[in-house]
Amino acid sequence: MTGLDDTPEPAVADLMVKAEAVHKHFGRLDVLKGIDLEVRPGEVMCVIGPSGSGKSTFLRCVNHLEKIDSGRLWVNGHLMGYRQKGDRLYELRDKEVSAQRREIGMVFQRFNLFPHMTAMENVCEAPIRVRREGKAKARERGARLLEQVGLGDKVNSYPSQLSGGQQQRVAIARALAMEPKLMLFDEPTSALDPELVGDVLEVMKRLALDGMTMVVVTHEMGFAREVGDSLVFMDDGVVVEKGTPRDVLTNPRHARTQDFLSKVI
């Protein structure tokens, strides 16, 4: 995965993501206070919780956009962002981290499309520049992915010519163009008008049915209930409760979970 050693660590070889006692702070603010989570290949994990609970920070730590301060994070059997010698961790070089990230797609709240590029150009940019893929092959895959997300007729449209929901679907196609093994979604519908949410969620549902491993930070409880294999409730930097979506949403055990759900369902 990094070019160093492609052999997964045996203890985590059957997991797509494993977080072990993950801590993250910004100055004096402790944002993550010891996160322990496991995501299996093909699993859709939905993460819910109030603003400021650490959900997005955890997602950014998974692909090393944020560096953890202590603990361990493995993705696809490999330590993310580090190598270990003895009891010590050594941060990987930027090039090695970039190689790891190629297996992880991420879709943000804001679409972050290049405004001067068409939908097709946005989707093809990373495969051509990062993977040195031929333009013809990249465009062939790009056309297929844009068709997959329902935008086969928008290949030559610029972001300014697309609705928010369409831009987000282009962003999903762009993430898929690198053929990731794991997809991270950071509240992908929160910036959309309500009538545009359904099309984006439908694309995500199809990805789940196709077996894509996904970690989804979301406020869409219906999606979590219908598509999620597991549901995590976070608050104040810790995992308060975890279980199946049905169990957590209909019979939450913790008072904090009950209080949160009473306000959002």
XYZ file of C-alpha atoms in Angstrom:
265
model
C 0.000 0.000 0.000
C 2.869 2.371 0.696
C 5.522 0.658 -1.339
C 7.293 -0.255 1.901
C 5.625 -3.532 2.766
C 2.311 -4.579 1.253
C 1.761 -7.403 3.747
C -1.088 -6.520 6.144
C -0.468 -6.890 9.851
C -2.011 -10.248 10.843
C -4.004 -8.867 13.793
C -5.920 -6.430 11.556
C -5.734 -8.216 8.192
C -9.481 -8.958 8.124
C -10.505 -5.360 8.908
C -10.796 -2.360 6.608
C -10.485 0.160 9.457
C -9.339 -0.320 13.018
C -9.035 2.580 15.449
C -7.383 1.853 18.765
C -7.375 4.466 21.556
C -7.207 7.321 19.033
C -6.670 10.762 20.571
C -6.576 14.110 18.799
C -6.307 17.580 20.244
C -6.076 21.082 18.838
C -4.121 23.127 21.346
C -5.828 22.577 24.691
C -9.022 21.275 23.123
C -9.340 17.480 23.264
C -11.412 16.569 20.221
C -10.992 12.782 20.227
C -10.572 11.108 23.613
C -9.790 7.492 22.866
C -11.767 6.185 19.904
C -11.996 2.412 19.443
C -13.801 1.272 16.294
C -13.646 -1.508 13.734
C -15.033 -1.533 10.184
C -15.070 -4.765 8.206
C -14.760 -4.981 4.411
C -18.118 -4.329 2.779
C -19.550 -2.744 5.943
C -21.422 0.560 5.941
C -20.832 2.332 9.243
C -22.876 5.448 9.912
C -21.663 7.928 12.520
C -24.085 10.355 14.160
C -23.833 12.903 16.939
C -24.101 16.614 17.705
C -21.897 19.251 16.119
C -18.492 19.370 17.760
C -18.559 15.744 18.878
C -15.468 14.812 16.840
C -17.153 12.952 13.965
C -15.541 14.855 11.105
C -12.178 14.991 12.863
C -12.200 11.213 13.223
C -12.987 10.820 9.526
C -10.093 13.123 8.620
C -7.782 11.114 10.876
C -8.669 7.913 9.015
C -6.951 9.200 5.863
C -4.314 11.178 7.762
C -5.627 14.605 6.788
C -5.342 15.127 10.533
C -2.485 13.503 12.427
C -3.482 11.615 15.544
C -1.704 12.472 18.798
C -1.787 8.974 20.258
C -3.260 5.576 19.550
C -3.222 3.604 16.315
C -5.225 3.714 13.076
C -5.028 0.930 10.514
C -6.596 1.001 7.048
C -6.719 -2.189 5.012
C -4.267 -3.859 7.376
C -1.659 -1.080 7.397
C -0.879 1.660 9.896
C -2.162 4.903 8.427
C 0.497 7.571 8.110
C 3.143 5.769 10.163
C 5.492 2.827 10.351
C 6.241 1.142 13.655
C 9.640 0.016 14.884
C 9.565 -1.565 18.283
C 7.243 0.551 20.410
C 7.807 3.752 18.455
C 5.941 5.248 15.507
C 7.683 7.095 12.706
C 5.656 9.264 10.362
C 5.763 8.287 6.712
C 7.000 10.674 4.051
C 4.390 12.708 2.178
C 4.806 10.537 -0.910
C 4.140 7.392 1.112
C 1.063 8.894 2.770
C -0.231 9.951 -0.646
C 0.163 6.362 -1.824
C -1.931 5.187 1.116
C -4.632 7.749 0.390
C -5.105 6.403 -3.124
C -7.073 3.543 -1.587
C -9.364 5.932 0.294
C -11.999 8.124 -1.341
C -13.425 11.064 0.595
C -16.490 13.191 -0.091
C -16.813 16.412 1.886
C -19.748 18.625 2.899
C -18.688 21.118 0.255
C -18.065 19.690 -3.155
C -14.567 21.162 -3.704
C -14.779 20.779 -7.470
C -12.373 22.693 -9.668
C -14.595 25.486 -11.037
C -12.608 25.868 -14.272
C -12.959 22.170 -15.164
C -15.904 20.284 -16.618
C -17.480 17.373 -14.762
C -15.426 14.967 -16.872
C -12.204 16.882 -16.267
C -12.841 16.938 -12.511
C -13.332 13.173 -12.479
C -10.282 12.439 -14.640
C -7.820 14.835 -12.993
C -6.524 12.554 -10.214
C -6.160 9.351 -12.292
C -4.208 11.252 -14.947
C -2.009 13.317 -12.629
C -1.573 10.959 -9.678
C -1.700 7.532 -11.318
C -0.244 8.692 -14.651
C -3.149 7.014 -16.393
C -3.707 7.583 -20.105
C -6.316 10.191 -20.952
C -8.388 7.815 -23.062
C -8.630 5.232 -20.275
C -9.378 7.899 -17.654
C -12.117 9.435 -19.815
C -13.642 6.008 -20.486
C -13.881 5.349 -16.752
C -15.021 8.923 -16.116
C -17.901 8.548 -18.562
C -18.919 5.285 -16.910
C -18.803 6.806 -13.419
C -20.750 9.917 -14.386
C -23.356 7.627 -15.940
C -23.359 5.595 -12.722
C -24.191 8.683 -10.641
C -26.897 9.777 -13.078
C -24.940 12.512 -14.832
C -24.107 10.937 -18.161
C -25.529 14.000 -19.920
C -23.436 16.473 -17.879
C -19.912 15.419 -18.844
C -19.137 18.797 -20.416
C -20.900 20.935 -17.803
C -18.966 23.172 -15.447
C -19.748 23.234 -11.695
C -21.475 26.611 -12.025
C -23.924 24.972 -14.441
C -24.827 22.202 -11.989
C -27.082 22.109 -8.951
C -25.592 21.386 -5.542
C -26.823 17.807 -5.693
C -25.311 17.322 -9.121
C -22.001 18.779 -7.967
C -21.957 16.382 -5.029
C -22.584 13.444 -7.352
C -19.659 14.598 -9.507
C -17.577 14.684 -6.302
C -18.588 11.076 -5.583
C -17.661 10.033 -9.127
C -14.330 11.835 -8.722
C -13.583 9.906 -5.520
C -14.534 6.612 -7.186
C -12.257 7.323 -10.156
C -9.241 6.336 -8.046
C -10.878 2.923 -7.452
C -10.728 3.170 -3.653
C -11.253 0.285 -1.272
C -12.813 2.594 1.336
C -15.131 5.582 0.952
C -15.465 8.269 3.628
C -18.460 10.616 3.538
C -18.429 13.721 5.741
C -22.066 14.855 5.959
C -22.359 14.784 2.151
C -25.916 16.144 2.088
C -25.739 18.809 4.798
C -25.026 21.656 2.334
C -27.827 20.671 -0.046
C -31.352 21.972 -0.393
C -33.775 19.320 0.919
C -35.138 18.437 -2.520
C -31.629 17.600 -3.768
C -30.707 15.229 -0.945
C -32.484 12.161 -2.316
C -30.439 11.855 -5.504
C -27.150 11.878 -3.577
C -28.395 9.338 -1.039
C -29.592 7.105 -3.861
C -26.075 7.024 -5.340
C -24.679 6.128 -1.918
C -27.260 3.355 -1.508
C -26.182 1.830 -4.815
C -22.547 1.953 -3.724
C -23.464 0.097 -0.550
C -25.356 -2.550 -2.537
C -22.273 -2.983 -4.724
C -20.258 -3.856 -1.613
C -18.273 -0.645 -1.106
C -16.899 -0.239 2.419
C -18.173 3.109 3.693
C -17.930 5.269 6.810
C -20.632 7.927 6.653
C -20.954 10.871 9.008
C -24.577 11.849 8.554
C -27.706 13.439 9.973
C -29.896 11.375 7.641
C -31.402 8.883 10.074
C -33.516 7.233 7.380
C -30.388 6.472 5.367
C -28.620 5.138 8.459
C -31.550 2.874 9.256
C -31.970 1.594 5.698
C -28.375 1.274 4.508
C -26.119 1.131 7.560
C -24.791 -2.134 8.931
C -23.641 -0.415 12.113
C -24.410 2.896 13.787
C -22.092 4.840 16.070
C -23.203 7.710 18.287
C -20.392 10.080 19.254
C -20.461 12.912 21.758
C -17.706 15.012 23.286
C -14.939 13.073 21.557
C -15.959 9.571 22.623
C -18.062 6.715 21.263
C -21.107 6.712 23.519
C -22.995 3.886 21.857
C -22.572 1.462 18.961
C -24.826 -1.195 17.533
C -27.103 -1.974 14.632
C -29.048 1.048 13.338
C -32.314 -0.559 14.387
C -31.130 -1.147 17.963
C -29.538 2.266 18.457
C -32.364 4.248 16.849
C -35.299 2.379 18.373
C -33.868 1.281 21.714
C -30.891 3.472 22.691
C -29.324 2.369 25.967
C -27.572 5.568 27.022
C -29.338 8.670 28.268
C -27.188 10.930 26.082
C -28.149 8.944 22.979
C -31.798 9.054 23.969
C -31.668 12.820 24.432
C -29.964 13.392 21.072
C -32.342 11.152 19.139
C -35.391 12.746 20.769
C -34.372 16.001 19.084
C -33.536 14.708 15.609
C -36.101 11.960 14.944
